[in-house]
Coordinates of C-alpha atoms in Angstrom, one line a residue:
M1 CA 0.0 0.0 0.0
K2 CA 1.3 3.5 -0.9
V3 CA 0.2 6.5 1.2
F4 CA 0.6 10.2 0.3
I5 CA 0.5 12.7 3.2
V6 CA -0.1 16.3 2.2
G7 CA 1.5 18.4 4.9
N8 CA 4.9 18.6 6.5
G9 CA 4.7 19.5 10.2
G10 CA 5.1 17.7 13.4
R11 CA 1.5 16.5 13.1
E12 CA 2.3 14.8 9.7
H13 CA 5.5 13.3 11.1
A14 CA 3.5 11.7 13.9
M15 CA 0.9 10.4 11.4
A16 CA 3.6 8.9 9.2
W17 CA 5.3 7.3 12.2
K18 CA 2.0 5.7 13.2
I19 CA 1.1 4.6 9.7
K20 CA 4.6 3.1 9.2
Q21 CA 3.7 0.5 11.9
N22 CA 1.2 -1.1 9.5
P23 CA 3.0 -4.1 7.8
K24 CA 0.9 -3.5 4.6
I25 CA 2.6 -0.1 4.0
E26 CA 5.0 -0.3 1.1
K27 CA 5.8 3.4 0.9
I28 CA 4.9 6.7 2.5
F29 CA 5.2 9.8 0.4
S30 CA 4.8 13.4 1.8
T31 CA 5.0 17.0 0.7
P32 CA 6.6 19.5 1.3
F33 CA 9.9 18.3 2.9
N34 CA 10.0 16.9 6.5
T35 CA 13.3 15.5 7.8
G36 CA 11.6 12.9 10.0
I37 CA 9.2 11.7 7.3
N38 CA 12.0 11.5 4.8
E39 CA 13.8 9.1 7.1
I40 CA 10.9 6.6 6.9
G41 CA 9.5 7.5 3.6
E42 CA 10.1 9.9 0.7
C43 CA 9.4 13.6 0.5
A44 CA 8.5 15.6 -2.6
K45 CA 8.7 19.4 -2.9
I46 CA 5.3 20.3 -4.2
D47 CA 3.4 23.3 -2.8
V48 CA 0.3 22.1 -0.9
L49 CA -1.9 24.5 -2.9
N50 CA -0.6 23.3 -6.3
F51 CA -3.5 20.9 -6.8
E52 CA -2.6 20.1 -10.4
N53 CA 0.9 18.9 -9.5
L54 CA -0.3 17.1 -6.3
T55 CA -2.8 15.2 -8.4
K56 CA -0.2 14.4 -11.1
F57 CA 2.2 13.1 -8.4
A58 CA -0.5 10.9 -6.8
K59 CA -1.3 9.3 -10.1
E60 CA 2.3 8.8 -11.1
K61 CA 3.1 7.1 -7.8
E62 CA -0.1 5.0 -8.0
I63 CA -1.1 6.2 -4.5
D64 CA -3.6 3.9 -2.7
L65 CA -4.6 6.5 -0.1
A66 CA -4.0 10.3 0.1
I67 CA -4.3 12.0 3.4
V68 CA -4.9 15.8 3.4
S69 CA -3.9 16.9 6.9
T70 CA -3.2 20.6 6.8
D71 CA -5.8 23.4 6.8
N72 CA -5.2 25.5 3.6
P73 CA -5.6 22.6 1.1
L74 CA -8.6 21.3 3.0
V75 CA -10.3 24.6 3.0
E76 CA -9.4 25.2 -0.7
G77 CA -10.9 21.8 -1.7
L78 CA -8.0 19.4 -2.4
V79 CA -10.1 16.5 -1.2
D80 CA -12.8 17.3 -3.8
V81 CA -10.1 17.5 -6.5
F82 CA -8.6 14.1 -5.5
E83 CA -12.1 12.5 -5.4
N84 CA -12.8 13.9 -8.9
H85 CA -9.7 12.2 -10.2
N86 CA -10.7 8.9 -8.5
I87 CA -7.8 9.1 -5.9
R88 CA -8.9 7.6 -2.6
V89 CA -8.5 10.4 -0.1
F90 CA -9.0 11.0 3.7
G91 CA -10.2 14.4 4.9
P92 CA -13.3 16.6 4.9
N93 CA -14.3 18.1 1.6
K94 CA -14.4 21.8 0.9
K95 CA -17.9 22.4 2.1
A96 CA -17.2 20.6 5.4
A97 CA -13.8 22.2 5.9
M98 CA -15.6 25.6 6.1
I99 CA -16.1 24.8 9.8
E100 CA -12.5 25.9 10.2
G101 CA -12.1 28.0 7.1
S102 CA -14.5 30.7 8.4
K103 CA -14.9 31.5 12.1
I104 CA -18.0 33.5 11.1
F105 CA -19.5 30.4 9.5
S106 CA -18.8 28.2 12.6
K107 CA -20.1 30.8 15.1
E108 CA -23.3 31.2 13.0
L109 CA -23.6 27.4 12.9
M110 CA -23.4 27.2 16.7
K111 CA -25.9 30.0 17.1
K112 CA -28.4 28.4 14.7
Y113 CA -28.2 24.9 16.3
K114 CA -27.8 26.1 19.9
I115 CA -24.3 24.7 20.5
P116 CA -22.8 26.6 23.5
T117 CA -20.2 29.2 22.7
A118 CA -19.2 32.7 23.6
K119 CA -21.4 35.7 22.7
Y120 CA -20.1 37.5 19.7
E121 CA -20.6 40.2 17.0
I122 CA -19.4 40.3 13.4
F123 CA -17.8 43.3 11.7
D124 CA -16.4 44.2 8.3
K125 CA -15.5 47.9 9.2
K126 CA -13.0 49.0 11.8
I127 CA -15.0 52.0 12.9
K128 CA -18.0 49.9 13.7
A129 CA -15.9 47.3 15.5
M130 CA -14.3 50.0 17.8
E131 CA -17.7 51.6 18.5
Y132 CA -18.9 48.2 19.7
V133 CA -15.7 47.7 21.9
K134 CA -16.0 51.2 23.4
K135 CA -19.7 50.8 24.2
K136 CA -19.3 47.3 25.6
N137 CA -16.3 48.4 27.7
E138 CA -15.6 44.9 29.1
Y139 CA -12.1 43.4 29.2
P140 CA -10.4 41.1 28.4
I141 CA -12.1 40.8 25.0
V142 CA -11.4 38.4 22.1
I143 CA -10.8 39.6 18.5
K144 CA -10.6 36.9 15.8
A145 CA -9.8 37.1 12.1
D146 CA -12.5 35.3 10.1
G147 CA -10.2 33.1 8.0
L148 CA -7.2 30.9 8.4
A149 CA -4.2 32.5 10.1
Y150 CA -1.8 29.6 11.0
G151 CA -3.2 29.3 14.5
K152 CA -2.3 33.0 15.3
G153 CA -5.5 34.8 14.3
V154 CA -6.9 35.3 17.8
I155 CA -5.9 38.3 19.9
I156 CA -6.9 38.9 23.5
A157 CA -7.1 42.6 24.3
H158 CA -7.0 43.7 27.9
N159 CA -7.9 47.4 27.3
F160 CA -9.3 49.7 24.6
E161 CA -5.8 50.6 23.3
E162 CA -4.9 46.9 22.8
A163 CA -8.2 46.2 21.1
N164 CA -7.8 49.2 18.8
T165 CA -4.2 48.0 17.9
A166 CA -5.5 44.4 17.2
V167 CA -8.3 45.6 14.9
E168 CA -6.0 48.0 13.1
K169 CA -3.4 45.2 12.5
I170 CA -6.0 42.7 11.3
M171 CA -8.3 44.9 9.2
K172 CA -6.0 47.7 8.0
E173 CA -2.5 46.4 8.0
K174 CA -3.8 42.9 6.9
I175 CA -1.3 40.9 8.9
F176 CA -3.4 37.8 8.1
G177 CA -4.2 38.9 4.5
K178 CA -7.8 38.4 3.3
S179 CA -8.5 36.3 6.4
G180 CA -8.9 39.6 8.2
D181 CA -11.5 41.2 5.8
K182 CA -14.0 40.4 8.5
I183 CA -13.6 39.9 12.2
I184 CA -15.4 38.5 15.2
I185 CA -15.4 40.2 18.5
E186 CA -16.5 37.9 21.3
D187 CA -16.7 37.7 25.1
F188 CA -13.7 36.3 26.9
L189 CA -14.4 33.0 28.6
F190 CA -12.9 32.2 31.9
G191 CA -12.1 28.5 32.7
E192 CA -9.9 25.5 31.8
E193 CA -9.2 25.0 28.1
F194 CA -8.8 21.6 26.6
S195 CA -9.1 19.8 23.3
V196 CA -11.1 16.9 22.2
L197 CA -10.4 15.4 18.8
A198 CA -12.8 12.9 17.2
F199 CA -13.0 10.5 14.2
T200 CA -16.3 10.8 12.3
D201 CA -17.8 9.4 9.1
G202 CA -20.7 11.8 9.2
K203 CA -22.9 9.4 11.1
T204 CA -20.8 7.9 13.9
I205 CA -18.5 9.9 16.1
K206 CA -15.6 8.3 18.2
L207 CA -13.6 10.4 20.5
M208 CA -9.9 10.4 21.0
P209 CA -8.3 10.9 24.5
I210 CA -8.5 14.5 25.9
A211 CA -5.5 16.7 25.3
K212 CA -4.4 20.2 26.4
D213 CA -2.6 22.6 24.1
Y214 CA -0.3 25.4 25.2
K215 CA -0.8 28.3 22.7
K216 CA 1.1 31.2 24.3
I217 CA 4.8 31.6 23.6
F218 CA 5.9 32.3 27.2
D219 CA 5.6 30.4 30.5
D220 CA 2.5 31.0 32.6
N221 CA 0.5 31.4 29.3
K222 CA 1.9 34.9 28.6
G223 CA 2.7 36.6 25.3
P224 CA 1.2 36.2 21.8
N225 CA -0.5 33.1 20.4
T226 CA 1.5 30.5 18.5
G227 CA 0.7 27.4 16.6
G228 CA 1.2 25.5 19.9
M229 CA 4.3 25.3 22.2
G230 CA 3.4 22.0 23.8
S231 CA 0.7 19.6 24.7
I232 CA -0.3 16.9 27.2
S233 CA -2.7 14.0 27.3
P234 CA -3.4 12.4 30.6
G235 CA -3.8 8.7 30.9
E236 CA -6.3 8.7 33.7
T237 CA -9.9 7.5 33.0
Q238 CA -11.9 10.4 31.6
D239 CA -14.9 11.6 33.5
K240 CA -17.6 9.7 31.6
I241 CA -20.5 11.8 32.9
L242 CA -18.9 15.0 31.6
I243 CA -18.0 13.3 28.3
E244 CA -21.6 12.1 27.8
E245 CA -22.7 15.7 28.5
Y246 CA -20.4 17.0 25.9
M247 CA -21.5 14.3 23.4
E248 CA -25.1 15.4 23.8
K249 CA -24.5 19.1 23.9
I250 CA -21.7 19.6 21.4
F251 CA -20.2 16.6 19.5
I252 CA -23.3 15.0 18.1
P253 CA -25.2 18.3 17.5
T254 CA -22.2 19.6 15.5
I255 CA -22.0 16.6 13.2
R256 CA -25.8 16.6 12.7
A257 CA -25.8 20.4 12.1
M258 CA -23.2 20.0 9.3
E259 CA -25.3 17.3 7.6
K260 CA -28.4 19.4 7.8
E261 CA -26.5 22.2 6.2
G262 CA -25.5 19.9 3.3
R263 CA -21.9 19.7 4.5
K264 CA -21.5 16.1 5.6
Y265 CA -18.4 15.9 7.7
K266 CA -16.0 12.9 7.2
G267 CA -12.5 13.0 8.8
V268 CA -11.0 14.2 12.0
I269 CA -12.7 17.1 13.8
Y270 CA -11.1 19.1 16.5
F271 CA -13.2 20.7 19.3
G272 CA -11.4 23.5 21.2
L273 CA -13.4 23.6 24.4
I274 CA -13.4 25.5 27.7
L275 CA -15.0 24.4 31.0
T276 CA -16.6 27.6 32.5
D277 CA -18.7 28.1 35.6
D278 CA -21.6 28.2 33.1
G279 CA -20.7 24.7 31.6
V280 CA -18.6 23.6 28.7
K281 CA -18.5 25.9 25.6
V282 CA -16.8 25.7 22.1
I283 CA -13.9 28.1 21.5
E284 CA -13.2 26.9 18.0
Y285 CA -13.4 24.0 15.5
N286 CA -10.5 22.7 13.3
C287 CA -11.1 20.4 10.3
R288 CA -8.1 18.2 11.0
F289 CA -5.8 16.8 13.6
G290 CA -4.4 19.5 16.0
D291 CA -0.7 20.3 16.2
P292 CA 0.9 19.5 18.7
E293 CA -2.1 17.5 20.1
T294 CA -1.5 14.8 17.5
Q295 CA 2.0 14.2 18.8
V296 CA 0.6 13.3 22.3
I297 CA -2.5 11.4 21.1
L298 CA -1.2 9.0 18.4
P299 CA 1.4 7.4 20.6
K300 CA -1.5 6.2 22.7
L301 CA -3.4 4.6 19.8
K302 CA -3.5 0.8 19.7
T303 CA -5.7 0.4 16.6
D304 CA -4.2 0.8 13.1
L305 CA -4.7 4.3 11.8
I306 CA -5.2 3.3 8.2
E307 CA -8.0 0.9 9.3
I308 CA -9.7 3.9 11.0
F309 CA -9.2 6.1 7.9
D310 CA -10.7 3.4 5.6
S311 CA -13.7 2.9 7.9
I312 CA -14.4 6.7 7.7
I313 CA -14.1 6.9 4.0
D314 CA -16.4 4.0 3.6
E315 CA -18.8 5.3 6.3
K316 CA -18.3 2.1 8.4
L317 CA -16.8 3.7 11.5
N318 CA -19.5 2.0 13.7
E319 CA -18.0 -1.4 12.7
I320 CA -14.6 -1.0 14.3
N321 CA -13.5 -0.8 17.9
I322 CA -10.8 1.8 18.5
E323 CA -8.5 1.0 21.4
W324 CA -6.1 3.2 23.3
K325 CA -3.1 2.6 25.6
N326 CA -3.3 3.8 29.2
L327 CA -0.4 6.3 28.8
S328 CA 0.2 9.9 29.8
T329 CA 2.1 11.9 27.2
V330 CA 3.9 15.3 27.3
C331 CA 5.1 17.1 24.2
V332 CA 7.4 20.2 24.4
I333 CA 8.2 22.1 21.3
L334 CA 11.7 23.4 20.7
A335 CA 11.4 26.6 18.8
S336 CA 13.5 29.3 17.2
K337 CA 13.9 32.4 19.4
G338 CA 11.7 35.1 18.1
Y339 CA 8.8 32.8 17.0
P340 CA 5.9 33.6 16.3
E341 CA 7.3 36.8 14.8
K342 CA 10.8 37.1 13.3
Y343 CA 13.3 34.3 13.8
E344 CA 16.4 32.9 12.1
I345 CA 16.7 29.5 10.3
G346 CA 19.6 27.4 9.1
H347 CA 21.2 26.6 12.5
E348 CA 22.6 23.1 13.0
I349 CA 20.7 21.0 15.5
Y350 CA 22.9 18.8 17.8
G351 CA 22.1 15.8 19.9
L352 CA 19.0 14.4 18.1
K353 CA 20.5 10.9 18.3
N354 CA 21.4 11.2 22.0
L355 CA 17.8 10.7 23.2
E356 CA 16.9 7.7 25.4
K357 CA 15.8 4.6 23.5
E358 CA 12.5 3.9 25.4
N359 CA 9.4 6.0 25.9
I360 CA 10.7 9.1 24.2
L361 CA 9.7 10.3 20.7
I362 CA 10.9 13.1 18.5
F363 CA 8.7 14.7 15.7
H364 CA 10.1 17.2 13.2
S365 CA 8.2 20.4 12.6
G366 CA 10.6 22.8 10.9
T367 CA 13.9 21.2 9.9
K368 CA 15.9 20.5 6.7
T369 CA 18.9 18.4 5.8
E370 CA 22.1 19.8 4.2
K371 CA 25.2 17.6 3.7
E372 CA 24.1 15.1 6.4
K373 CA 23.5 18.0 8.8
I374 CA 20.0 18.7 10.2
L375 CA 19.2 22.4 10.3
T376 CA 16.4 24.6 11.7
N377 CA 13.9 25.6 9.0
G378 CA 11.0 27.0 10.9
G379 CA 9.6 28.7 14.0
R380 CA 8.6 25.4 15.6
V381 CA 11.6 23.1 15.0
V382 CA 11.0 19.7 16.8
G383 CA 8.6 18.3 19.4
I384 CA 10.0 16.0 22.1
V385 CA 7.4 13.6 23.6
G386 CA 7.7 11.6 26.8
C387 CA 5.4 8.5 27.2
E388 CA 5.0 7.2 30.7
K389 CA 2.2 6.2 33.1
T390 CA 1.7 9.7 34.7
I391 CA 2.0 13.2 33.5
A392 CA 4.7 13.9 36.1
E393 CA 6.8 11.0 34.9
S394 CA 6.3 11.9 31.2
R395 CA 7.1 15.5 31.9
K396 CA 10.4 14.5 33.6
K397 CA 11.3 12.2 30.7
T398 CA 10.6 15.0 28.2
Y399 CA 12.6 17.7 29.9
N400 CA 15.5 15.3 30.7
N401 CA 15.9 14.5 27.1
I402 CA 15.7 18.1 26.0
K403 CA 19.0 18.6 27.8
N404 CA 20.6 16.5 25.1
I405 CA 19.5 18.8 22.2
S406 CA 20.8 22.2 21.3
F407 CA 20.8 24.7 18.5
E408 CA 21.6 28.4 18.3
N409 CA 18.7 30.5 19.6
M410 CA 16.8 27.5 20.9
Y411 CA 13.7 28.4 23.0
F412 CA 11.1 26.3 24.7
R413 CA 8.5 26.7 27.5
K414 CA 9.5 25.3 30.9
D415 CA 6.0 24.8 32.3
I416 CA 4.4 22.3 29.9
G417 CA 2.4 19.8 32.1
K418 CA 3.5 21.5 35.3

């Protein structure tokens, strides 16, 4: 079996690592380049939005299954293109991917189908947005670009000046391009944030273990949002009463709402949730695996990932039993200093082969190879994942192994899983 993964981050490396465990896999292809995937497969250098070349590559290599795992090509409709060329593909189609492609769409969906979320207003003019902020006069307040923004399109303002600067940057300076043509301003929710990912074939929904993502760049959740500086997934038994409540209030209603809207959802869906004094509420949806949540979830998966993907494509998810290991996992991202803004690349990474042999994993996010050297090639460089019985043990394992790795301007949070 030949598999083609469209995407090249730590999430995709984790998927390739898991898929490689299937004895039926003959070859794993991926694009663009990822050092970790290239060690177990073969990387092409095709832009993820060049649908013509991606299709040509899939046909030339006689791909048995394509996996579209990153947001831009999903939202732009690569799954539809592959299906139209009779290429078997995993991921939501363009209509379904709108749940992440437009925050306005997802908020309106939640409002229409009474799925709990923060109160919000929509604006396409800066002056109207700031009139609303001034009149409301409640802080913190959350300002979101409507479209995709690499996980950074959410700004929390703590006063009028910060709100004005955020709206100016998004709507006038266009720091997120056309994604900021419209914005959402919503109430700030107080509570514990966590992520629940699920497999769904549009009829059946099966949850993955709960994970927690650390978005802020600095310790104690300070500084600007990033794509994610680390993640944890506890191994303890989840609170079944709460999960059943979420299932009835959020998970099932979302999948049913999408079908009613003519947007049947098949793939992985990500629920960004927050547990407030007023109950659980949805912060956001993603139309794919989270990053770095994938790096802490897939090491716990017993069931073959390709078997799950096939059951979703064929709408037979109800026929398989998905099993998980009772592990706790902690991922810490090693980043380039300056991320998520300006940072340098091209620094040699030392010590990647000095990690312990057991219960530790490394997933490449932004690296490249040059004359047998591995160099930094992104803001988030690698993720180190400890896999033990408890969060405390996994955390210790992860940070102990980070001591073996170094590169110029290396930065990481010290409080992941603390």
